Structures are given as structure tokens and as C-alpha cells.
mmCIF file of C-alpha atoms in Angstrom:
data_model
loop_
_atom_site.group_PDB
_atom_site.id
_atom_site.type_symbol
_atom_site.label_atom_id
_atom_site.label_comp_id
_atom_site.label_asym_id
_atom_site.label_seq_id
_atom_site.Cartn_x
_atom_site.Cartn_y
_atom_site.Cartn_z
ATOM 1 C CA MET A 1 75.613 96.559 128.080
ATOM 2 C CA GLY A 2 74.464 93.032 128.852
ATOM 3 C CA ILE A 3 73.228 91.753 132.178
ATOM 4 C CA ASN A 4 76.024 90.872 134.590
ATOM 5 C CA SER A 5 76.439 87.117 134.861
ATOM 6 C CA LYS A 6 78.971 84.998 136.695
ATOM 7 C CA LYS A 7 79.218 82.846 133.578
ATOM 8 C CA LYS A 8 79.718 84.540 130.247
ATOM 9 C CA ILE A 9 77.029 83.589 127.756
ATOM 10 C CA GLU A 10 78.749 83.152 124.398
ATOM 11 C CA ARG A 11 76.412 80.653 122.751
ATOM 12 C CA ALA A 12 72.642 80.357 123.174
ATOM 13 C CA LEU A 13 70.179 77.768 121.915
ATOM 14 C CA ILE A 14 66.560 78.920 121.790
ATOM 15 C CA LEU A 15 63.884 76.213 121.551
ATOM 16 C CA SER A 16 60.409 77.303 120.482
ATOM 17 C CA GLY A 17 57.114 75.807 121.539
ATOM 18 C CA GLY A 18 55.141 73.694 119.114
ATOM 19 C CA GLY A 19 53.562 70.675 120.783
ATOM 20 C CA ALA A 20 54.370 67.436 118.983
ATOM 21 C CA ARG A 21 56.497 69.396 116.528
ATOM 22 C CA GLY A 22 59.109 69.432 119.305
ATOM 23 C CA ALA A 23 60.561 66.239 117.792
ATOM 24 C CA PHE A 24 62.080 68.484 115.106
ATOM 25 C CA GLN A 25 64.356 69.989 117.772
ATOM 26 C CA VAL A 26 65.839 66.605 118.636
ATOM 27 C CA GLY A 27 67.233 66.286 115.119
ATOM 28 C CA VAL A 28 68.727 69.783 115.361
ATOM 29 C CA ILE A 29 70.286 68.996 118.750
ATOM 30 C CA LYS A 30 71.780 65.794 117.354
ATOM 31 C CA TYR A 31 73.453 67.737 114.560
ATOM 32 C CA LEU A 32 74.779 70.406 116.935
ATOM 33 C CA GLU A 33 76.334 67.691 119.076
ATOM 34 C CA GLU A 34 78.006 66.176 116.030
ATOM 35 C CA ILE A 35 79.696 69.453 115.076
ATOM 36 C CA GLY A 36 80.663 70.179 118.688
ATOM 37 C CA TRP A 37 78.547 73.292 119.077
ATOM 38 C CA LYS A 38 77.840 73.515 122.821
ATOM 39 C CA PRO A 39 75.539 76.246 124.159
ATOM 40 C CA ASP A 40 76.128 78.167 127.374
ATOM 41 C CA LEU A 41 72.405 78.902 127.579
ATOM 42 C CA ILE A 42 69.385 76.853 126.533
ATOM 43 C CA CYS A 43 66.035 78.594 126.800
ATOM 44 C CA GLY A 44 62.773 76.888 125.881
ATOM 45 C CA THR A 45 59.028 77.342 125.791
ATOM 46 C CA SER A 46 56.454 74.527 125.985
ATOM 47 C CA ALA A 47 57.855 71.514 124.073
ATOM 48 C CA GLY A 48 61.106 73.460 123.889
ATOM 49 C CA ALA A 49 61.087 73.724 127.676
ATOM 50 C CA ILE A 50 60.819 69.947 127.985
ATOM 51 C CA ASN A 51 63.665 69.399 125.520
ATOM 52 C CA ALA A 52 65.817 72.040 127.237
ATOM 53 C CA THR A 53 65.266 70.415 130.620
ATOM 54 C CA ALA A 54 66.029 66.976 129.197
ATOM 55 C CA ILE A 55 69.380 68.233 127.908
ATOM 56 C CA GLY A 56 70.150 69.922 131.213
ATOM 57 C CA SER A 57 69.360 66.731 133.122
ATOM 58 C CA GLY A 58 71.975 64.862 131.105
ATOM 59 C CA LEU A 59 69.573 62.811 128.986
ATOM 60 C CA PRO A 60 71.517 61.683 125.869
ATOM 61 C CA VAL A 61 70.091 62.888 122.575
ATOM 62 C CA ASP A 62 69.566 59.288 121.419
ATOM 63 C CA ASP A 63 67.395 58.687 124.490
ATOM 64 C CA MET A 64 65.479 61.881 123.740
ATOM 65 C CA ALA A 65 64.868 60.592 120.233
ATOM 66 C CA ARG A 66 63.752 57.218 121.591
ATOM 67 C CA ILE A 67 61.165 58.887 123.833
ATOM 68 C CA TRP A 68 59.739 60.929 120.975
ATOM 69 C CA GLN A 69 59.779 57.920 118.642
ATOM 70 C CA THR A 70 58.154 55.367 120.924
ATOM 71 C CA TYR A 71 55.583 57.216 123.029
ATOM 72 C CA ASN A 72 52.243 57.769 121.337
ATOM 73 C CA ARG A 73 49.480 60.226 122.166
ATOM 74 C CA LYS A 74 47.792 58.010 124.755
ATOM 75 C CA LEU A 75 51.021 57.983 126.763
ATOM 76 C CA MET A 76 51.132 61.806 126.666
ATOM 77 C CA TYR A 77 47.527 62.765 127.414
ATOM 78 C CA ARG A 78 43.974 61.437 127.450
ATOM 79 C CA ILE A 79 41.208 63.330 125.696
ATOM 80 C CA THR A 80 38.237 64.051 127.983
ATOM 81 C CA TRP A 81 35.802 65.769 125.620
ATOM 82 C CA PRO A 82 32.633 64.830 127.595
ATOM 83 C CA VAL A 83 33.979 66.470 130.751
ATOM 84 C CA PHE A 84 35.182 69.476 128.764
ATOM 85 C CA PHE A 85 31.830 70.103 127.044
ATOM 86 C CA ARG A 86 29.838 69.555 130.235
ATOM 87 C CA SER A 87 31.944 72.216 131.942
ATOM 88 C CA LEU A 88 31.188 74.631 129.100
ATOM 89 C CA LEU A 89 27.461 73.935 129.086
ATOM 90 C CA ASN A 90 26.753 73.956 132.807
ATOM 91 C CA GLY A 91 28.837 77.058 133.509
ATOM 92 C CA ARG A 92 30.530 75.462 136.462
ATOM 93 C CA ARG A 93 34.223 75.043 137.207
ATOM 94 C CA PHE A 94 36.093 74.823 133.906
ATOM 95 C CA ALA A 95 37.625 71.490 132.946
ATOM 96 C CA PRO A 96 40.311 71.218 130.230
ATOM 97 C CA ALA A 97 39.920 68.978 127.205
ATOM 98 C CA CYS A 98 42.748 66.644 128.169
ATOM 99 C CA ASP A 99 44.127 64.780 131.149
ATOM 100 C CA THR A 100 47.925 65.209 131.244
ATOM 101 C CA ARG A 101 48.725 62.869 134.107
ATOM 102 C CA PRO A 102 50.333 60.441 131.612
ATOM 103 C CA LEU A 103 52.708 63.216 130.523
ATOM 104 C CA LYS A 104 53.566 63.943 134.148
ATOM 105 C CA ARG A 105 54.482 60.296 134.741
ATOM 106 C CA LEU A 106 56.541 60.256 131.544
ATOM 107 C CA LEU A 107 58.537 63.322 132.601
ATOM 108 C CA GLU A 108 59.065 62.082 136.145
ATOM 109 C CA LYS A 109 60.391 58.820 134.739
ATOM 110 C CA ASN A 110 62.839 60.372 132.275
ATOM 111 C CA ILE A 111 63.973 63.718 133.720
ATOM 112 C CA ASN A 112 66.605 63.607 136.466
ATOM 113 C CA PHE A 113 65.841 66.815 138.345
ATOM 114 C CA ALA A 114 68.735 66.277 140.774
ATOM 115 C CA ALA A 115 71.177 66.151 137.855
ATOM 116 C CA LEU A 116 69.466 69.178 136.310
ATOM 117 C CA ARG A 117 70.582 71.324 139.261
ATOM 118 C CA HIS A 118 74.197 70.844 138.120
ATOM 119 C CA SER A 119 73.652 71.441 134.411
ATOM 120 C CA THR A 120 76.691 72.902 132.639
ATOM 121 C CA PRO A 121 74.669 75.082 130.285
ATOM 122 C CA LYS A 122 72.280 77.474 131.976
ATOM 123 C CA ILE A 123 68.718 76.228 131.489
ATOM 124 C CA LEU A 124 65.727 78.579 131.406
ATOM 125 C CA ILE A 125 62.108 77.631 130.755
ATOM 126 C CA THR A 126 59.085 79.890 130.503
ATOM 127 C CA ALA A 127 55.615 79.897 132.027
ATOM 128 C CA LEU A 128 52.888 82.530 132.024
ATOM 129 C CA ASN A 129 51.262 83.747 135.244
ATOM 130 C CA MET A 130 47.554 83.572 134.434
ATOM 131 C CA ASN A 131 46.536 86.274 136.909
ATOM 132 C CA THR A 132 49.189 88.906 136.217
ATOM 133 C CA GLY A 133 50.110 88.205 132.591
ATOM 134 C CA GLN A 134 53.781 88.118 133.592
ATOM 135 C CA ILE A 135 56.143 85.755 131.807
ATOM 136 C CA LYS A 136 58.489 84.010 134.206
ATOM 137 C CA PHE A 137 61.789 82.383 133.361
ATOM 138 C CA PHE A 138 62.742 79.555 135.710
ATOM 139 C CA SER A 139 66.332 78.314 135.905
ATOM 140 C CA GLN A 140 67.603 74.787 136.492
ATOM 141 C CA LYS A 141 68.090 75.638 140.182
ATOM 142 C CA VAL A 142 64.329 75.687 140.772
ATOM 143 C CA ILE A 143 62.750 73.714 137.917
ATOM 144 C CA GLY A 144 60.590 70.847 139.146
ATOM 145 C CA ILE A 145 57.846 68.736 137.655
ATOM 146 C CA GLU A 146 55.256 71.460 138.349
ATOM 147 C CA HIS A 147 57.297 73.948 136.284
ATOM 148 C CA LEU A 148 57.495 71.574 133.328
ATOM 149 C CA MET A 149 53.794 70.821 133.510
ATOM 150 C CA ALA A 150 53.033 74.552 133.647
ATOM 151 C CA ALA A 151 55.381 75.289 130.748
ATOM 152 C CA SER A 152 53.524 72.765 128.571
ATOM 153 C CA ALA A 153 49.967 73.532 129.760
ATOM 154 C CA VAL A 154 48.364 74.645 126.488
ATOM 155 C CA PRO A 155 45.389 76.861 127.474
ATOM 156 C CA LEU A 156 41.967 75.171 127.308
ATOM 157 C CA LEU A 157 43.483 71.879 126.160
ATOM 158 C CA PHE A 158 45.705 71.058 129.156
ATOM 159 C CA PRO A 159 45.125 71.883 132.843
ATOM 160 C CA PHE A 160 46.997 74.860 134.244
ATOM 161 C CA GLN A 161 49.397 74.321 137.140
ATOM 162 C CA TYR A 162 50.097 76.052 140.449
ATOM 163 C CA ILE A 163 53.606 77.226 141.328
ATOM 164 C CA ASP A 164 54.004 78.767 144.776
ATOM 165 C CA GLY A 165 50.233 79.204 144.943
ATOM 166 C CA GLU A 166 49.954 81.048 141.614
ATOM 167 C CA PRO A 167 48.320 79.566 138.473
ATOM 168 C CA TYR A 168 50.534 79.202 135.386
ATOM 169 C CA TRP A 169 50.155 77.872 131.883
ATOM 170 C CA ASP A 170 52.050 77.690 128.594
ATOM 171 C CA ALA A 171 53.825 80.982 127.824
ATOM 172 C CA GLY A 172 53.729 80.147 124.132
ATOM 173 C CA ILE A 173 50.631 82.276 123.687
ATOM 174 C CA MET A 174 52.831 85.331 124.380
ATOM 175 C CA ILE A 175 56.469 84.314 123.899
ATOM 176 C CA ASN A 176 56.682 81.129 121.879
ATOM 177 C CA THR A 177 60.325 81.755 120.944
ATOM 178 C CA PRO A 178 62.063 82.994 124.125
ATOM 179 C CA ILE A 179 65.017 84.813 122.600
ATOM 180 C CA ARG A 180 65.056 87.723 125.067
ATOM 181 C CA PRO A 181 67.602 86.220 127.568
ATOM 182 C CA ALA A 182 70.113 85.523 124.772
ATOM 183 C CA LEU A 183 69.853 89.129 123.596
ATOM 184 C CA ALA A 184 70.015 90.505 127.151
ATOM 185 C CA TRP A 185 73.188 88.540 127.916
ATOM 186 C CA GLU A 186 74.653 89.567 124.533
ATOM 187 C CA ALA A 187 75.356 86.052 123.324
ATOM 188 C CA LYS A 188 77.714 86.059 120.349
ATOM 189 C CA GLU A 189 76.180 83.031 118.654
ATOM 190 C CA ILE A 190 72.433 82.371 118.819
ATOM 191 C CA ILE A 191 70.686 79.443 117.192
ATOM 192 C CA VAL A 192 66.902 79.629 117.191
ATOM 193 C CA VAL A 193 64.897 76.494 116.419
ATOM 194 C CA LEU A 194 61.529 77.384 114.942
ATOM 195 C CA HIS A 195 58.580 75.079 114.321
ATOM 196 C CA SER A 196 57.324 77.034 111.347
ATOM 197 C CA PRO A 197 58.871 77.818 107.957
ATOM 198 C CA LEU A 198 57.800 81.448 108.349
ATOM 199 C CA GLY A 199 60.706 83.737 109.089
ATOM 200 C CA ALA A 200 63.094 81.412 107.298
ATOM 201 C CA PHE A 201 61.384 80.590 103.990
ATOM 202 C CA ASP A 202 58.925 82.359 101.707
ATOM 203 C CA ILE A 203 55.418 80.938 101.843
ATOM 204 C CA LYS A 204 52.869 80.924 99.027
ATOM 205 C CA THR A 205 49.768 83.046 99.481
ATOM 206 C CA PRO A 206 46.958 80.803 100.800
ATOM 207 C CA ARG A 207 44.002 80.014 98.555
ATOM 208 C CA THR A 208 41.674 77.907 100.698
ATOM 209 C CA ARG A 209 40.111 78.436 104.125
ATOM 210 C CA GLN A 210 42.270 75.691 105.591
ATOM 211 C CA GLN A 211 45.451 77.171 104.130
ATOM 212 C CA THR A 212 44.481 80.601 105.433
ATOM 213 C CA SER A 213 43.750 79.268 108.925
ATOM 214 C CA GLU A 214 46.973 77.290 109.037
ATOM 215 C CA LEU A 215 49.001 80.294 107.907
ATOM 216 C CA ALA A 216 47.429 82.391 110.676
ATOM 217 C CA PHE A 217 48.422 79.668 113.158
ATOM 218 C CA GLU A 218 52.003 79.697 111.829
ATOM 219 C CA HIS A 219 52.164 83.476 112.302
ATOM 220 C CA PHE A 220 50.969 82.950 115.866
ATOM 221 C CA LEU A 221 53.822 80.481 116.467
ATOM 222 C CA ILE A 222 56.550 82.836 115.248
ATOM 223 C CA GLY A 223 54.994 86.121 116.342
ATOM 224 C CA SER A 224 57.131 86.612 119.436
ATOM 225 C CA TYR A 225 60.298 85.772 117.495
ATOM 226 C CA THR A 226 59.559 88.313 114.772
ATOM 227 C CA ALA A 227 58.567 90.973 117.298
ATOM 228 C CA MET A 228 61.716 90.474 119.384
ATOM 229 C CA LEU A 229 64.222 90.707 116.535
ATOM 230 C CA PRO A 230 66.369 93.799 117.075
ATOM 231 C CA THR A 231 66.308 96.427 114.364
ATOM 232 C CA THR A 232 68.183 99.627 113.574
ATOM 233 C CA CYS A 233 65.587 100.880 111.089
ATOM 234 C CA TRP A 234 64.304 103.529 113.504
ATOM 235 C CA MET A 235 67.767 105.084 113.760
ATOM 236 C CA ASP A 236 68.884 104.450 110.174
ATOM 237 C CA ASN A 237 66.138 106.595 108.718
ATOM 238 C CA PRO A 238 63.858 108.135 111.357
ATOM 239 C CA ASP A 239 61.980 110.108 108.673
ATOM 240 C CA ALA A 240 60.983 107.039 106.657
ATOM 241 C CA ASP A 241 57.321 106.297 105.997
ATOM 242 C CA VAL A 242 57.652 102.525 106.426
ATOM 243 C CA PHE A 243 59.493 100.596 109.143
ATOM 244 C CA GLU A 244 59.785 96.822 109.350
ATOM 245 C CA THR A 245 61.387 94.101 111.407
ATOM 246 C CA PRO A 246 64.455 92.552 109.763
ATOM 247 C CA LEU A 247 64.853 89.018 108.503
ATOM 248 C CA ALA A 248 67.233 86.766 110.408
ATOM 249 C CA GLY A 249 70.620 86.754 108.731
ATOM 250 C CA SER A 250 70.039 90.029 106.893
ATOM 251 C CA PRO A 251 72.718 92.783 107.008
ATOM 252 C CA GLN A 252 70.349 94.932 109.070
ATOM 253 C CA MET A 253 70.005 92.126 111.608
ATOM 254 C CA GLN A 254 73.746 91.589 111.937
ATOM 255 C CA LEU A 255 74.261 95.323 112.384
ATOM 256 C CA ALA A 256 71.615 95.447 115.120
ATOM 257 C CA LEU A 257 73.304 92.531 116.893
ATOM 258 C CA ASN A 258 76.703 94.252 116.852
ATOM 259 C CA GLY A 259 78.280 91.464 114.859
ATOM 260 C CA ALA A 260 76.764 88.533 116.759
ATOM 261 C CA LYS A 261 75.482 85.623 114.687
ATOM 262 C CA LEU A 262 71.797 84.794 114.769
ATOM 263 C CA CYS A 263 70.765 81.708 112.820
ATOM 264 C CA ALA A 264 67.348 80.099 112.567
ATOM 265 C CA VAL A 265 66.707 76.434 111.850
ATOM 266 C CA ALA A 266 63.190 75.773 110.641
ATOM 267 C CA PRO A 267 61.070 73.272 108.714
ATOM 268 C CA LYS A 268 61.047 73.947 104.984
ATOM 269 C CA ARG A 269 57.349 73.079 104.681
ATOM 270 C CA MET A 270 54.055 73.907 106.329
ATOM 271 C CA LEU A 271 53.343 71.231 108.944
ATOM 272 C CA GLY A 272 49.595 71.758 109.342
ATOM 273 C CA PHE A 273 47.235 71.881 112.318
ATOM 274 C CA ARG A 274 47.297 68.160 112.993
ATOM 275 C CA SER A 275 51.037 68.114 113.581
ATOM 276 C CA PHE A 276 50.631 70.142 116.792
ATOM 277 C CA LEU A 277 49.071 67.298 118.802
ATOM 278 C CA ASN A 278 50.159 64.376 116.629
ATOM 279 C CA PHE A 279 52.353 62.512 119.121
ATOM 280 C CA SER A 280 52.842 59.528 116.837
ATOM 281 C CA PRO A 281 56.081 57.609 116.210
ATOM 282 C CA THR A 282 55.585 58.161 112.481
ATOM 283 C CA GLN A 283 55.564 61.946 112.732
ATOM 284 C CA ALA A 284 58.324 61.958 115.340
ATOM 285 C CA ASN A 285 60.617 59.929 113.097
ATOM 286 C CA ARG A 286 59.955 62.202 110.159
ATOM 287 C CA LEU A 287 60.494 65.417 112.127
ATOM 288 C CA ILE A 288 63.694 64.206 113.806
ATOM 289 C CA LYS A 289 65.142 63.399 110.391
ATOM 290 C CA GLU A 290 64.022 66.761 109.021
ATOM 291 C CA GLY A 291 65.485 68.586 112.014
ATOM 292 C CA TYR A 292 68.862 66.947 111.488
ATOM 293 C CA THR A 293 68.885 67.474 107.718
ATOM 294 C CA ASN A 294 67.630 71.053 107.900
ATOM 295 C CA ALA A 295 70.174 71.975 110.580
ATOM 296 C CA ARG A 296 72.990 70.563 108.464
ATOM 297 C CA MET A 297 71.811 72.533 105.420
ATOM 298 C CA GLN A 298 70.784 75.768 107.104
ATOM 299 C CA LEU A 299 73.804 76.056 109.413
ATOM 300 C CA ARG A 300 76.378 75.018 106.833
ATOM 301 C CA GLY A 301 79.389 77.318 106.996
ATOM 302 C CA MET A 302 77.961 79.322 109.878
ATOM 303 C CA PHE A 303 80.099 77.877 112.682
#
């Protein structure tokens, strides 16, 4: 049985973390709006948390696209390598590699937190308690600027944030695709937006060191999604010698979900290391277009 909720969760939109790759989600959201698919729950990690909160605050998707398309890296964060390396060498208080005060100002300018409190879809964003290792899900009733900054605080790169006296940072290192609430509330339709082609498309075996490193990074991005996919393999054949997680959309997956639809929208190509922190209008434009096109192709006939 699912968790009791005053509002029935029928449709859930899950937005993965992925840094600057988050522009891809805007294209997907634009397509979902066009076909009239409205989620009851939006749950996001890192960049997905920012996009989820933007939707909940009533920010139109065209305005979301404008922000991604016009704000470059210097308006998101400032690199402070000298401070970072000095903190490593002198063994004193650690200093992150980047100053994210520009991002904080950007979010405060564009996110209406008062409107967020009255969001029609339920909004959940994740952050990781650094001291306990607990993942926390914060709803629109409590989300403030400190929660968004914590949700997007990539370890070592961005400064961690305090919430109620406890230090938090990006939960993407443990749960980059926060699908658990949608499964717990037994949503009947779940759309997961990934920032990696893994899990949706077959990838060629890497040949170079760079390809191998990038593939490992892609596995890191989708690890929590793959691990959280429900499976019946343990019950179907408990005496088997090999067990594996199912692929999204496979018959085994649909059986495990009791008939609910789970669809993933993902890039069709490897995006590379640089895409993670490449907050450039050029990449944003390209990813928004890809998100829209891929959603139209990958969700065709599903809803």
C-alpha cells in the first residue's frame, strides 16, 4: 500500500541532477505542457531541484528557458582556485573551488517563494545531511533560498549550506534521480528525466581513457535511478544464479509497478565532462531543443 496522502498522486515528474545539463529538462517540460500532461508531484535533485521549484513558484516555462539561455557561468558562480588550493595546502578550514553568491542572487530574483507555498503540484527537493548521511526531502511549504542552495551545493566545488543548524550539500552523490516518493505514493504515471543516455540507450564500449572516465561519470549520474527500479526477479525465480535490475519500459518493470507507466526521457548522446559546468547560452539552447525533441520522440504514444 502507498503512503496516505490528502492528495492522490497520479502523475509524477522526476528531475535528475546534472549541473548545467539541467537545461535539457526545460525542453522536456515545454513538451509536457504542450500535450497537457500535468504532474501531481515534482521531485528534483540539484539542477532538478531548481527547475522543480521554479515550476512550483509559477515561473512560465518560456521564462525558465530565457534564464538558462541568457545567464552565463559568471552569473552562476565565480571560480576561486587560489583560495581552494591554499586551503588544501595549509590544512586549515576548507574552502570550496567556487563562490556561488551569484547563483543565490539569481535564484532570489527569479523564484517567488511566497507563490511556491501554494503550488498546485506537490514539490519535493532533496539535500544530503553531511553529518548523518541522511537524505532529506523538503516540500514547498518549507523550501527557502537556503534549501535551494543546499540542494545544488556540489561537494568540493560549491560551499555547503546550513539548514536549521545542520550542514547540507547536494544529494546527487547518493540519490541523483529521486524516484522514491513517486514509488511510495504509487503514482500511476511516472516520467523520469535523466541527464545521461545510460538506462535509455545502448552505449558503445569505451576505448580511450577519456571515454572510460566519462562513462564512469555517467554511471554515477544514473546509479540511484538504476538501483531504485523495482524488480520482481527475486520472486520470479528465487533459485536463479543471476539477478539483475530491469530496464525502464520492460515487461518485468511494468509487472513490478503493478501496471503503472514509467517512462524515461534522456539525451541520445554522451554529453561529456565539460557539459556539467558549462553554463553557456550555446549549450543551453542546444539542450533545451534536444529535451523537447527527445521528449516528443521518446514519449510518443505513451500518454
